[in-house]
Structures are given as C-alpha cells and as structure tokens.
Amino acid sequence: MMQQPQAAPVDPTKMGVGRSIAVLTSGGDAQGMNAAVRATVRVGLYTGAKVYFVHEGYQGLVDGGDNIRLATWESVSMMLQLGGTVIGSARCQDFRTKEGRNKAALNLVKLGITNLCVIGGDGSLTGANEFRSEWSEQLAALVKAGKITAEEVKRSSHLNIVGMVGSIDNDFCGTDMTIGTDSALHRIMEVVDAITTTAQSHQRTFILEVMGRHCGYLALVTALASGADWVFIPEMPPDDGWEDHLCRRLKETRGRGSRLNVIIVAEGALDRHGKPITCDQIKNLVSKRLGYDTRATVLGHVQRGGTPSAFDRILGSRMGVEAVMALLEATPETPACVVSLSGNMAVRLPLMECVQVTKDVTKAMAEGRFDDAIKLRGRSFENNWNTYKLLAHVHLPDVKSNINIAILNVGAPCSGMNAAVRSAVRIGILQGHHMLAVHDGFEGLACGLVEPIDWAGVGGWTGKGGSILGTKRTLPGNMVEDISLTIAKFNIHALVIIGGFEAFSGGLELVKAREKYEELCIPLVVIPATVSNNVPGSDFSIGADTALNTITTTCDRIKQSAAGTKRRVFIIETMGGYCGYLATMAGLSSGADAAYIFEDPFNIHDLELNVQHLVEKMKTTVKRGLILRNEKSNPNYTTDFIYNLYSEEGKGIFDCRKNVLGHMQQGGTPTPFDRNFGTKMGAKAILWLTEKMKECYRHGRIFANTPDSACVLGMKKRALVFQSFAELKDQVDFEHRIPKAQWWMRLRPILKILAKYKVHLDTSEKAAMEHVIKKRA
C-alpha cells in the first residue's frame, strides 16, 4: 500500500460518525474473543459509530431480527474475564449458500451496516471475504426482488471487512499468536504439571493428546515448556522406524536418572505415509516393548475452556482497537484485512494472502515437503522447532571442549529463571562444555559458591517458580577482586547472568573492571529476568508474564467482590519499581479505570478528574471501580493518599478499599510463555557464547575485551538480538532503573479509551498493510 500524503489530522472521536459496525464471533470458540468484542464495541462507540452485536455468528447474520442488536458501553462490562464468546457462535450451513448470504445482505442493508468485524478461524474469515466480493451482486439481486430501494443501495454501496483470528490452534499463517492460543497453553500446562507429579511418584510414562488437527503449535510449545521426551506434530512426521528411536530415547531418559517420560501428541499427528499416529498406538508400543507403566490422557475441550490469560485479553483488546481503525480507514480499493500481532507490533495483513499461506502449509504437508511446511508456519514456529530439536535429540558429545561456563541468578527471584538455567546447562553440555552453577548471585561468585551441574541436575526445572540457584540483589561493587579470584580459581571462561536490572548494572561493572582485572576479560551475556520488565535492550523479560497473570487473577476476584457489594472502588498497588509495565498491562487485562505510573506524570487535577469519572460511572449500571497504582509512581501521592482522597471525595457515592499485592507477584508456577521464553533465551545465549569464545581464542587462551563480547540478549520487536552494554548504556535512566524509551507506553491511550475517557488516540502512526507472501525464489 502506498503511504498517502499527510492529510489534516483526523479527530478520532469523529471518525465513525454516521457509520455502523457489526461484530460477530464464528467457528470454534476461543478464550479472549470477549476481550476483542468488548474493545471493538467501546472503540467503535468512542469514534462516534453505532455498533451492533450479531448473536450466534453467521447464523444470526442470516436469521436477522433479534439476533442483531445495538451494543452499548455497559453491555460489554464484565466480559473481559469470561472464556468462550458471550455473543455466541454457531457452525452455519445457510451462510455457505448464496440464498443465505442474500438474507444476510438484506439484514445489513436495512440497518445501514457497511462495516463487519469477524472474529473466527480461517474458514469464517474466508466466508467473510466471499461475502464481500459478491456484495454488489447481492445488492443488485435485492433491488431486482424489490426488497431494497435504490436509495438504500447508494447508502450501502460497499462492505468493509476486517478479521481477527480467534483459534486456539494458532493455525493461521501471518499471525504470531491467534486469540485463545496462550490460554489453551495455560490449560494444557496446568494438566501437564498435575500429571508430572503423579507420574514421578510411580515412574510412569505419560502420553498427552492436545488439540491441533492440522497445526502442531500447541503440541510443540507444550513439549518445549514441559521438557517432553518426544512430540508428534503434523508438520514434521517422524522418520520411518520411529518406534525403535522413541523406545531408545525413553530408555536413555530413564538411564539419566529421570523417573518419568512425557510424550506429547497433536490430534492430527501422522507418520511419513499419512497414516494417523494415535495415543493408543504409542501406549501399546511403550508398554509392550519397554514394559513401562504407561497412561494416555486426551485433553479435548478442556483446552477451549476457562478464563482467558492476560496475554489473550491484551491481544484481544489491542486487536479490537486496530480492527475499528482499519474498518474506518478502509476504502473500496483496500483488500479485506486481518489485524494481528507480529512481535509486539500491531499489523494489518491482506486476509486472502494469509488464507493462501495457510493453505500452502496443508499442501506442503500433503506433498511431503515437511521442511517447507515448518518454514511457512513462520519464524516463531521454526524457532520453537529448532529449540525442541536441540534439547530433545540428545547425544551427549564424546569430545569435551575444556571450556567452563558459569551461570548465576541476580536480583529478585521470578518465575522462568529456572527454565533459562535448565536450557543453558543442557545446551552447554551438548556443546561439550563443562557447566558450573553459582549460588546467591554476585555474592556467591565472590565467595566461591560454585559447583558443577550436570544434565540430571536440572531435570524438571522448567515448571518450577522462583530461583533454585538462589539469588541476591548485591552488585559486584567492592567484591570485584574476589570475583576475579573465583573466576581464576574455577577457570571460568564465560558467564551467563540471568536477572533483572541488577544483572544489567552488575554486568556493566564487570565490563568496566576489565581494565584492571584480566580475569574479567571473558565473554558474558545477560538474560533479562524480572517481574518489573525494566531491563534495557529487551521488550520483555522472563517472569513478567507470570506476574501479570497473577495480578490479573487477583483483580478478577476483587472485581467480583466489588460487583457484589456495588458502589465500591478498589485501589490496588502493584510492583515494578519505577517501571509502570505491570500496572499498565494489568490495567488493560483486568479492565481498570486508571493506572498510575511514574512514566506518565499525574497531578492533583488528574486525580480529581479520575474521581469525577468514577462518580459519573456510579450513575450507570456498572457500579464499581478498579484503580491500579505502581508502587513508585509518585513519592507524595502514595497508595494511602489516593485511598484517602477517593474515600473523602466519594462520600455518600462510593466507598473504597485498598490492596497491596506485594511479593505474591514474584511467585507462582511459570506461565507457558515464561517457560518457553526462558528456554529459548537460555539456548540462544549459550550458542552465542560458544561462537564468541572461538573469536576470542588467542595463544591458547580466551581473552575478550571488545565491547561486543559483553551483551544483553533481548527480544526486540520481532527477534532475539544481542546488544552490547556499550550501546545500551546511553538508553538508560539509571536513577530510576528504567530504559528511557518503552514500547508499551503507546498502549496507555487504549487503557484510557476502554475506561471511557475522551483522550486522543494517535492514529497518525498507521499500521500499513504488510504482505505475507514473500517473493519465493
């Protein structure tokens, strides 16, 4: 799409005046669909448009009548935390026929609806596109039958369509994550964790079948996050003779001291000849051949159920905003598009290109081009597959590298640290290195609390919260000399530092001390892990997703309590130091009225406005409020101050309660995202260090003192990248321990709009249409 010349600035609150938008959910339900519906309705109303619910999917569109109803601001309240789809979804045969679509067109024209937002899988979206392409033909038929007037035709001359992909399988190409995938992984991991405890007690082998008829995403990520022995996915069938290979691998795992085996099977798993591979088939094989006590569990619809994860709520909300903008900016010339997330960027993709690539995958699989199938699934799928292969296809090397790599945890503990340690240790061993565990952070490194750690030593660590190695906030400071002595004593050739802002500052101190201590001239890498998500060089840090889900769950419970008592406002304090990431994202995922943070300064006038806003809100049917405050958002406007202010100003209208969430935010079982992210980061860090050490090898020893031999490994927009301390140093506000620029700040207006504030939404930074189909050489 060409960039249009800069027109006069658009007032987003007037963009939709005189237009009507209908929203429907279709196909299989997915957690997070409600968040998308809620955002579409509220942002639609914010732009001045009329918004309609279409109940029961396409069936409701065909049947019309009471199925198509005006939506109001309040009608989407309390929807955010519900799984499934509140407005219903149905498999619809009528819409597949031209007559059915003709009825649907008539219903839309009569209501003056020319914008359709469809939330569903690839089938539902393809149907929507077909409906759009025959629109003028349908109108002509309706005029001919005398059902609509020429005036009505003029008013509804073309139909705009925007899709959001709701599918727990994550089977839609072009989108990193579809709505519902993360929540489905949450359900699966809850079951895997529960099963592993019983399997360990009895030394069993467990086979778990997860959903995914044509797509192995759920199975693959589950296998990575649970450290499974084997995964069967449709995109990459096992080689012939896999039965022997599988049994050999299970025996090896037991031989290395494991008490259980886990095998994950996607429901659509096939062998090289296109024959299905079933749970029962594997169960019989393992119990007959190896004599292991083997159990199979088919998860089924459990995966579709339950409350949406924080990620799916934020994804749904962000997609809803983007969908409304895409509809209101569409012209008859723009192709129907899908709004999606790539990395953490909202993007618009041509609907039919995505459908085409999705079909190409199925075709590649059918033709036995399995490597192509994995490539077509996209970068994130490919990375997952490569990491799985690294960690599962284990042949411990005979040749040792004579290299010692030490791993330490620094800062406050968080969920996912152990997953990163486990994968770093195992990838290191596979590279032939000797791995050392350092207890209690830099302090332990100074005191020599260092011991070798082997393959079995990190078994089962992926799903454990906190930090098993032990962690401290102490910086190297005046212990640098002791640290250099430990490095010399244990002959350490490289360091992996997993932790928060202290890991970054500590790494910086070690790099600086290289001038004085030759022992510190070794490659080092920092892997960001902290609930605060305040490490420079990365958009996300390990542990933040788990903390976000913990806060969201608590807010859900508090909202329930407030909805019961009515006229009650809760003020909740979150962690994060000076970084407002948790407060902002939890505000989005729990539907807060405001989130006070340090990066977005507020004064007494803002507080007054917020109180006034709640007073107005109490006049509606939604008689409750939720306010989040980051712990260090303002030294004077403390949580107590805000609580007292609201209590005083709300007298007779609402009463207040306050809640400081505290250290529960650092605990808990890591979420699927944190397990997977930690696993990928640990692996990537070790592979990078191995290369760096080769570069720095001189005269029989490793000597690294260039800036690029000390890096932070981070997630930037769409990829994992290494950035040197030297280049990151200038991007940091050291006093407040935060990066100077933070990507999530641009989500703050969305939070305010969804809470009914008339703030300005910057629509100038448009998500341009991107193409999915690359020119294939």
mmCIF file of C-alpha atoms in Angstrom, residues 99-408:
data_model
loop_
_atom_site.group_PDB
_atom_site.id
_atom_site.type_symbol
_atom_site.label_atom_id
_atom_site.label_comp_id
_atom_site.label_asym_id
_atom_site.label_seq_id
_atom_site.Cartn_x
_atom_site.Cartn_y
_atom_site.Cartn_z
ATOM 1 C CA GLU A 99 -29.507 -17.548 -0.712
ATOM 2 C CA GLY A 100 -28.314 -17.494 2.880
ATOM 3 C CA ARG A 101 -25.828 -14.738 2.132
ATOM 4 C CA ASN A 102 -28.586 -12.858 0.314
ATOM 5 C CA LYS A 103 -30.668 -12.824 3.525
ATOM 6 C CA ALA A 104 -27.619 -11.650 5.470
ATOM 7 C CA ALA A 105 -27.036 -8.813 2.986
ATOM 8 C CA LEU A 106 -30.666 -7.726 3.313
ATOM 9 C CA ASN A 107 -30.392 -7.593 7.123
ATOM 10 C CA LEU A 108 -27.260 -5.462 6.959
ATOM 11 C CA VAL A 109 -28.623 -3.050 4.332
ATOM 12 C CA LYS A 110 -31.837 -2.480 6.315
ATOM 13 C CA LEU A 111 -29.768 -1.484 9.365
ATOM 14 C CA GLY A 112 -27.298 0.572 7.316
ATOM 15 C CA ILE A 113 -24.358 -1.586 8.434
ATOM 16 C CA THR A 114 -21.443 -1.441 5.996
ATOM 17 C CA ASN A 115 -18.610 -2.494 8.314
ATOM 18 C CA LEU A 116 -18.249 -6.054 9.505
ATOM 19 C CA CYS A 117 -15.772 -7.244 12.086
ATOM 20 C CA VAL A 118 -15.415 -11.039 12.116
ATOM 21 C CA ILE A 119 -13.647 -12.908 14.907
ATOM 22 C CA GLY A 120 -13.044 -16.542 13.990
ATOM 23 C CA GLY A 121 -10.827 -19.110 12.294
ATOM 24 C CA ASP A 122 -9.684 -19.258 8.668
ATOM 25 C CA GLY A 123 -12.992 -20.770 7.494
ATOM 26 C CA SER A 124 -15.030 -17.917 8.988
ATOM 27 C CA LEU A 125 -12.690 -15.308 7.521
ATOM 28 C CA THR A 126 -12.699 -16.859 4.052
ATOM 29 C CA GLY A 127 -16.518 -16.816 4.197
ATOM 30 C CA ALA A 128 -16.455 -13.129 5.098
ATOM 31 C CA ASN A 129 -14.233 -12.325 2.149
ATOM 32 C CA GLU A 130 -16.505 -14.216 -0.249
ATOM 33 C CA PHE A 131 -19.483 -12.269 1.119
ATOM 34 C CA ARG A 132 -17.645 -9.012 0.494
ATOM 35 C CA SER A 133 -16.570 -9.876 -3.058
ATOM 36 C CA GLU A 134 -20.158 -10.612 -4.169
ATOM 37 C CA TRP A 135 -21.679 -7.651 -2.292
ATOM 38 C CA SER A 136 -22.666 -5.558 -5.348
ATOM 39 C CA GLU A 137 -24.150 -8.650 -6.990
ATOM 40 C CA GLN A 138 -26.209 -9.340 -3.833
ATOM 41 C CA LEU A 139 -27.448 -5.728 -3.784
ATOM 42 C CA ALA A 140 -28.498 -5.963 -7.434
ATOM 43 C CA ALA A 141 -30.458 -9.147 -6.680
ATOM 44 C CA LEU A 142 -32.179 -7.472 -3.713
ATOM 45 C CA VAL A 143 -33.194 -4.434 -5.784
ATOM 46 C CA LYS A 144 -34.488 -6.715 -8.534
ATOM 47 C CA ALA A 145 -36.580 -8.635 -5.999
ATOM 48 C CA GLY A 146 -37.946 -5.278 -4.798
ATOM 49 C CA LYS A 147 -36.600 -5.858 -1.274
ATOM 50 C CA ILE A 148 -34.481 -2.686 -1.113
ATOM 51 C CA THR A 149 -34.630 0.759 -2.728
ATOM 52 C CA ALA A 150 -32.069 2.483 -4.933
ATOM 53 C CA GLU A 151 -31.536 4.943 -2.064
ATOM 54 C CA GLU A 152 -30.585 2.063 0.263
ATOM 55 C CA VAL A 153 -28.186 0.699 -2.346
ATOM 56 C CA LYS A 154 -26.443 4.056 -2.556
ATOM 57 C CA ARG A 155 -26.118 4.165 1.235
ATOM 58 C CA SER A 156 -24.578 0.682 1.387
ATOM 59 C CA SER A 157 -22.611 0.608 -1.834
ATOM 60 C CA HIS A 158 -19.701 -1.395 -0.429
ATOM 61 C CA LEU A 159 -18.922 -3.607 2.533
ATOM 62 C CA ASN A 160 -15.717 -3.322 4.581
ATOM 63 C CA ILE A 161 -14.447 -6.402 6.322
ATOM 64 C CA VAL A 162 -11.786 -6.819 8.976
ATOM 65 C CA GLY A 163 -10.916 -10.125 10.576
ATOM 66 C CA MET A 164 -9.372 -11.087 13.897
ATOM 67 C CA VAL A 165 -8.174 -14.633 14.224
ATOM 68 C CA GLY A 166 -9.703 -16.462 17.152
ATOM 69 C CA SER A 167 -8.438 -20.027 17.208
ATOM 70 C CA ILE A 168 -6.733 -21.950 19.978
ATOM 71 C CA ASP A 169 -4.684 -23.946 17.419
ATOM 72 C CA ASN A 170 -2.645 -20.919 16.263
ATOM 73 C CA ASP A 171 -3.054 -22.361 12.772
ATOM 74 C CA PHE A 172 -3.386 -19.114 10.840
ATOM 75 C CA CYS A 173 -0.319 -18.008 8.923
ATOM 76 C CA GLY A 174 0.905 -14.445 9.110
ATOM 77 C CA THR A 175 -0.107 -14.035 12.749
ATOM 78 C CA ASP A 176 2.368 -14.823 15.550
ATOM 79 C CA MET A 177 -0.379 -15.651 18.003
ATOM 80 C CA THR A 178 -4.090 -16.110 17.441
ATOM 81 C CA ILE A 179 -6.604 -15.194 20.146
ATOM 82 C CA GLY A 180 -7.003 -18.151 22.516
ATOM 83 C CA THR A 181 -3.681 -19.895 21.887
ATOM 84 C CA ASP A 182 -1.969 -18.630 25.034
ATOM 85 C CA SER A 183 -4.981 -19.515 27.211
ATOM 86 C CA ALA A 184 -5.139 -23.008 25.717
ATOM 87 C CA LEU A 185 -1.458 -23.428 26.614
ATOM 88 C CA HIS A 186 -2.284 -22.344 30.171
ATOM 89 C CA ARG A 187 -4.928 -25.097 30.413
ATOM 90 C CA ILE A 188 -2.555 -27.682 28.937
ATOM 91 C CA MET A 189 0.340 -26.771 31.240
ATOM 92 C CA GLU A 190 -1.929 -26.946 34.308
ATOM 93 C CA VAL A 191 -2.715 -30.528 33.307
ATOM 94 C CA VAL A 192 0.904 -31.398 32.470
ATOM 95 C CA ASP A 193 2.070 -30.099 35.871
ATOM 96 C CA ALA A 194 -0.610 -32.116 37.619
ATOM 97 C CA ILE A 195 0.240 -35.242 35.664
ATOM 98 C CA THR A 196 4.007 -34.986 36.184
ATOM 99 C CA THR A 197 3.633 -35.095 39.973
ATOM 100 C CA THR A 198 1.743 -38.386 39.842
ATOM 101 C CA ALA A 199 3.961 -39.801 37.069
ATOM 102 C CA GLN A 200 7.060 -39.174 39.169
ATOM 103 C CA SER A 201 5.564 -40.950 42.138
ATOM 104 C CA HIS A 202 5.007 -44.119 40.081
ATOM 105 C CA GLN A 203 7.777 -43.848 37.458
ATOM 106 C CA ARG A 204 5.210 -43.774 34.668
ATOM 107 C CA THR A 205 5.230 -42.787 31.047
ATOM 108 C CA PHE A 206 2.515 -40.283 30.155
ATOM 109 C CA ILE A 207 1.105 -39.651 26.711
ATOM 110 C CA LEU A 208 -0.872 -36.451 26.320
ATOM 111 C CA GLU A 209 -3.009 -35.679 23.288
ATOM 112 C CA VAL A 210 -3.600 -31.977 22.640
ATOM 113 C CA MET A 211 -5.732 -30.217 20.033
ATOM 114 C CA GLY A 212 -4.421 -29.237 16.634
ATOM 115 C CA ARG A 213 -5.882 -31.105 13.676
ATOM 116 C CA HIS A 214 -3.639 -29.515 11.069
ATOM 117 C CA CYS A 215 -1.295 -27.500 13.227
ATOM 118 C CA GLY A 216 1.188 -28.719 15.793
ATOM 119 C CA TYR A 217 1.748 -25.395 17.565
ATOM 120 C CA LEU A 218 0.104 -26.352 20.872
ATOM 121 C CA ALA A 219 1.879 -29.710 20.935
ATOM 122 C CA LEU A 220 5.246 -28.168 20.104
ATOM 123 C CA VAL A 221 5.140 -25.412 22.713
ATOM 124 C CA THR A 222 3.819 -27.855 25.314
ATOM 125 C CA ALA A 223 6.722 -30.195 24.574
ATOM 126 C CA LEU A 224 9.195 -27.320 24.950
ATOM 127 C CA ALA A 225 7.585 -25.996 28.117
ATOM 128 C CA SER A 226 7.308 -29.387 29.801
ATOM 129 C CA GLY A 227 10.644 -30.781 28.622
ATOM 130 C CA ALA A 228 8.894 -33.682 26.918
ATOM 131 C CA ASP A 229 10.866 -36.624 25.525
ATOM 132 C CA TRP A 230 9.074 -36.653 22.189
ATOM 133 C CA VAL A 231 6.467 -34.679 20.285
ATOM 134 C CA PHE A 232 4.361 -35.793 17.321
ATOM 135 C CA ILE A 233 3.190 -32.911 15.082
ATOM 136 C CA PRO A 234 1.520 -32.982 11.662
ATOM 137 C CA GLU A 235 4.079 -30.575 10.112
ATOM 138 C CA MET A 236 7.013 -32.912 10.742
ATOM 139 C CA PRO A 237 6.157 -36.615 10.873
ATOM 140 C CA PRO A 238 8.836 -38.853 12.421
ATOM 141 C CA ASP A 239 11.171 -40.806 10.134
ATOM 142 C CA ASP A 240 10.337 -44.427 9.353
ATOM 143 C CA GLY A 241 11.413 -46.727 12.146
ATOM 144 C CA TRP A 242 10.457 -44.083 14.700
ATOM 145 C CA GLU A 243 9.187 -46.785 17.020
ATOM 146 C CA ASP A 244 12.742 -48.008 17.757
ATOM 147 C CA HIS A 245 14.031 -44.472 18.061
ATOM 148 C CA LEU A 246 11.259 -43.483 20.511
ATOM 149 C CA CYS A 247 11.853 -46.505 22.742
ATOM 150 C CA ARG A 248 15.595 -45.875 22.690
ATOM 151 C CA ARG A 249 15.085 -42.249 23.727
ATOM 152 C CA LEU A 250 12.713 -43.148 26.583
ATOM 153 C CA LYS A 251 15.240 -45.668 27.876
ATOM 154 C CA GLU A 252 18.050 -43.086 27.699
ATOM 155 C CA THR A 253 15.979 -40.552 29.653
ATOM 156 C CA ARG A 254 15.384 -43.126 32.396
ATOM 157 C CA GLY A 255 19.054 -44.053 32.270
ATOM 158 C CA ARG A 256 19.990 -40.435 33.006
ATOM 159 C CA GLY A 257 18.056 -40.615 36.253
ATOM 160 C CA SER A 258 14.582 -39.396 35.239
ATOM 161 C CA ARG A 259 11.587 -41.024 36.909
ATOM 162 C CA LEU A 260 9.113 -40.229 34.167
ATOM 163 C CA ASN A 261 8.644 -39.876 30.439
ATOM 164 C CA VAL A 262 6.330 -37.411 28.738
ATOM 165 C CA ILE A 263 5.172 -37.771 25.132
ATOM 166 C CA ILE A 264 3.024 -35.057 23.531
ATOM 167 C CA VAL A 265 0.810 -35.880 20.538
ATOM 168 C CA ALA A 266 -1.104 -33.407 18.379
ATOM 169 C CA GLU A 267 -4.518 -34.841 17.461
ATOM 170 C CA GLY A 268 -3.586 -34.535 13.771
ATOM 171 C CA ALA A 269 -0.240 -36.381 14.071
ATOM 172 C CA LEU A 270 0.673 -38.537 11.050
ATOM 173 C CA ASP A 271 3.546 -40.755 10.003
ATOM 174 C CA ARG A 272 5.556 -40.284 6.781
ATOM 175 C CA HIS A 273 2.916 -42.206 4.831
ATOM 176 C CA GLY A 274 0.000 -40.084 6.004
ATOM 177 C CA LYS A 275 -1.292 -42.671 8.482
ATOM 178 C CA PRO A 276 -2.540 -41.260 11.805
ATOM 179 C CA ILE A 277 -0.417 -41.835 14.896
ATOM 180 C CA THR A 278 -2.706 -42.274 17.892
ATOM 181 C CA CYS A 279 -2.276 -42.190 21.656
ATOM 182 C CA ASP A 280 -3.320 -45.840 21.959
ATOM 183 C CA GLN A 281 -0.838 -46.945 19.329
ATOM 184 C CA ILE A 282 2.035 -45.263 21.247
ATOM 185 C CA LYS A 283 0.752 -46.582 24.580
ATOM 186 C CA ASN A 284 0.728 -50.172 23.327
ATOM 187 C CA LEU A 285 4.174 -49.761 21.811
ATOM 188 C CA VAL A 286 5.769 -48.420 25.008
ATOM 189 C CA SER A 287 4.101 -50.798 27.433
ATOM 190 C CA LYS A 288 4.755 -53.886 25.281
ATOM 191 C CA ARG A 289 8.301 -53.086 24.250
ATOM 192 C CA LEU A 290 9.686 -51.425 27.360
ATOM 193 C CA GLY A 291 7.266 -52.717 29.981
ATOM 194 C CA TYR A 292 6.797 -49.195 31.361
ATOM 195 C CA ASP A 293 3.574 -48.363 33.197
ATOM 196 C CA THR A 294 2.014 -46.130 30.527
ATOM 197 C CA ARG A 295 -1.059 -43.886 30.692
ATOM 198 C CA ALA A 296 -2.700 -41.811 27.968
ATOM 199 C CA THR A 297 -4.750 -38.645 28.541
ATOM 200 C CA VAL A 298 -6.774 -36.906 25.846
ATOM 201 C CA LEU A 299 -7.331 -33.285 26.834
ATOM 202 C CA GLY A 300 -10.185 -32.463 24.473
ATOM 203 C CA HIS A 301 -12.370 -29.445 25.156
ATOM 204 C CA VAL A 302 -10.721 -28.555 28.442
ATOM 205 C CA GLN A 303 -8.298 -26.604 26.239
ATOM 206 C CA ARG A 304 -11.018 -24.296 24.971
ATOM 207 C CA GLY A 305 -12.330 -23.558 28.432
ATOM 208 C CA GLY A 306 -11.538 -21.406 31.395
ATOM 209 C CA THR A 307 -10.723 -17.776 31.799
ATOM 210 C CA PRO A 308 -8.525 -16.053 29.190
ATOM 211 C CA SER A 309 -4.885 -15.430 30.104
ATOM 212 C CA ALA A 310 -3.597 -11.870 30.494
ATOM 213 C CA PHE A 311 -1.898 -12.123 27.099
ATOM 214 C CA ASP A 312 -5.116 -13.105 25.313
ATOM 215 C CA ARG A 313 -7.051 -10.264 26.943
ATOM 216 C CA ILE A 314 -4.447 -7.724 25.905
ATOM 217 C CA LEU A 315 -4.164 -9.276 22.441
ATOM 218 C CA GLY A 316 -7.967 -9.209 22.016
ATOM 219 C CA SER A 317 -8.156 -5.611 23.254
ATOM 220 C CA ARG A 318 -5.340 -4.379 21.023
ATOM 221 C CA MET A 319 -6.770 -6.200 18.002
ATOM 222 C CA GLY A 320 -10.217 -4.701 18.677
ATOM 223 C CA VAL A 321 -8.782 -1.178 18.573
ATOM 224 C CA GLU A 322 -6.828 -1.893 15.407
ATOM 225 C CA ALA A 323 -9.863 -3.545 13.755
ATOM 226 C CA VAL A 324 -12.076 -0.491 14.261
ATOM 227 C CA MET A 325 -9.353 1.787 12.875
ATOM 228 C CA ALA A 326 -8.836 -0.499 9.867
ATOM 229 C CA LEU A 327 -12.591 -0.553 9.143
ATOM 230 C CA LEU A 328 -12.981 3.216 9.368
ATOM 231 C CA GLU A 329 -9.893 3.864 7.236
ATOM 232 C CA ALA A 330 -10.804 1.264 4.572
ATOM 233 C CA THR A 331 -11.771 2.290 1.050
ATOM 234 C CA PRO A 332 -13.448 0.158 -1.638
ATOM 235 C CA GLU A 333 -9.927 -0.425 -3.002
ATOM 236 C CA THR A 334 -8.253 -1.816 0.151
ATOM 237 C CA PRO A 335 -8.348 -5.606 0.349
ATOM 238 C CA ALA A 336 -10.119 -7.247 3.300
ATOM 239 C CA CYS A 337 -7.553 -7.432 6.078
ATOM 240 C CA VAL A 338 -6.720 -9.320 9.226
ATOM 241 C CA VAL A 339 -5.363 -7.425 12.211
ATOM 242 C CA SER A 340 -2.691 -9.291 14.060
ATOM 243 C CA LEU A 341 0.323 -9.042 16.305
ATOM 244 C CA SER A 342 3.825 -9.596 14.977
ATOM 245 C CA GLY A 343 6.300 -9.496 17.842
ATOM 246 C CA ASN A 344 4.667 -6.719 19.828
ATOM 247 C CA MET A 345 3.651 -4.635 16.824
ATOM 248 C CA ALA A 346 0.057 -4.414 15.635
ATOM 249 C CA VAL A 347 -0.035 -5.183 11.919
ATOM 250 C CA ARG A 348 -2.637 -5.417 9.155
ATOM 251 C CA LEU A 349 -2.320 -8.252 6.699
ATOM 252 C CA PRO A 350 -4.284 -8.960 3.494
ATOM 253 C CA LEU A 351 -6.800 -11.615 4.510
ATOM 254 C CA MET A 352 -6.581 -13.710 1.371
ATOM 255 C CA GLU A 353 -2.770 -13.832 1.419
ATOM 256 C CA CYS A 354 -2.894 -15.268 4.933
ATOM 257 C CA VAL A 355 -5.512 -17.805 3.893
ATOM 258 C CA GLN A 356 -3.337 -18.690 0.888
ATOM 259 C CA VAL A 357 -0.219 -19.328 3.007
ATOM 260 C CA THR A 358 -2.300 -21.334 5.475
ATOM 261 C CA LYS A 359 -3.465 -23.490 2.542
ATOM 262 C CA ASP A 360 0.138 -23.729 1.274
ATOM 263 C CA VAL A 361 1.154 -25.348 4.568
ATOM 264 C CA THR A 362 -1.537 -28.015 4.223
ATOM 265 C CA LYS A 363 -0.422 -28.569 0.611
ATOM 266 C CA ALA A 364 3.266 -28.817 1.589
ATOM 267 C CA MET A 365 2.339 -31.388 4.246
ATOM 268 C CA ALA A 366 0.258 -33.390 1.765
ATOM 269 C CA GLU A 367 3.151 -33.395 -0.732
ATOM 270 C CA GLY A 368 5.668 -34.464 1.908
ATOM 271 C CA ARG A 369 7.625 -31.154 1.830
ATOM 272 C CA PHE A 370 7.849 -31.030 5.598
ATOM 273 C CA ASP A 371 10.734 -28.558 5.897
ATOM 274 C CA ASP A 372 8.720 -26.125 3.773
ATOM 275 C CA ALA A 373 5.666 -26.648 5.979
ATOM 276 C CA ILE A 374 7.623 -25.599 9.059
ATOM 277 C CA LYS A 375 9.092 -22.556 7.258
ATOM 278 C CA LEU A 376 5.669 -21.454 6.015
ATOM 279 C CA ARG A 377 4.312 -21.585 9.568
ATOM 280 C CA GLY A 378 6.515 -18.600 10.308
ATOM 281 C CA ARG A 379 9.591 -17.653 12.263
ATOM 282 C CA SER A 380 8.250 -18.256 15.740
ATOM 283 C CA PHE A 381 7.146 -21.815 14.880
ATOM 284 C CA GLU A 382 10.508 -22.524 13.255
ATOM 285 C CA ASN A 383 12.444 -21.234 16.300
ATOM 286 C CA ASN A 384 10.350 -23.414 18.590
ATOM 287 C CA TRP A 385 11.020 -26.453 16.428
ATOM 288 C CA ASN A 386 14.770 -25.823 16.313
ATOM 289 C CA THR A 387 14.987 -25.321 20.082
ATOM 290 C CA TYR A 388 12.971 -28.502 20.663
ATOM 291 C CA LYS A 389 15.301 -30.446 18.365
ATOM 292 C CA LEU A 390 18.360 -29.098 20.207
ATOM 293 C CA LEU A 391 17.051 -30.152 23.610
ATOM 294 C CA ALA A 392 15.361 -33.447 22.756
ATOM 295 C CA HIS A 393 17.613 -35.146 20.207
ATOM 296 C CA VAL A 394 20.259 -35.900 22.745
ATOM 297 C CA HIS A 395 23.567 -37.483 22.026
ATOM 298 C CA LEU A 396 25.931 -36.359 24.733
ATOM 299 C CA PRO A 397 29.209 -35.488 22.971
ATOM 300 C CA ASP A 398 32.277 -37.695 23.458
ATOM 301 C CA VAL A 399 34.620 -34.804 22.764
ATOM 302 C CA LYS A 400 34.781 -32.217 25.559
ATOM 303 C CA SER A 401 35.618 -28.586 24.763
ATOM 304 C CA ASN A 402 37.558 -27.958 28.001
ATOM 305 C CA ILE A 403 35.502 -24.825 28.456
ATOM 306 C CA ASN A 404 33.841 -23.872 31.758
ATOM 307 C CA ILE A 405 30.694 -21.710 31.670
ATOM 308 C CA ALA A 406 29.250 -20.357 34.922
ATOM 309 C CA ILE A 407 25.568 -19.451 35.378
ATOM 310 C CA LEU A 408 24.198 -17.176 38.094
#
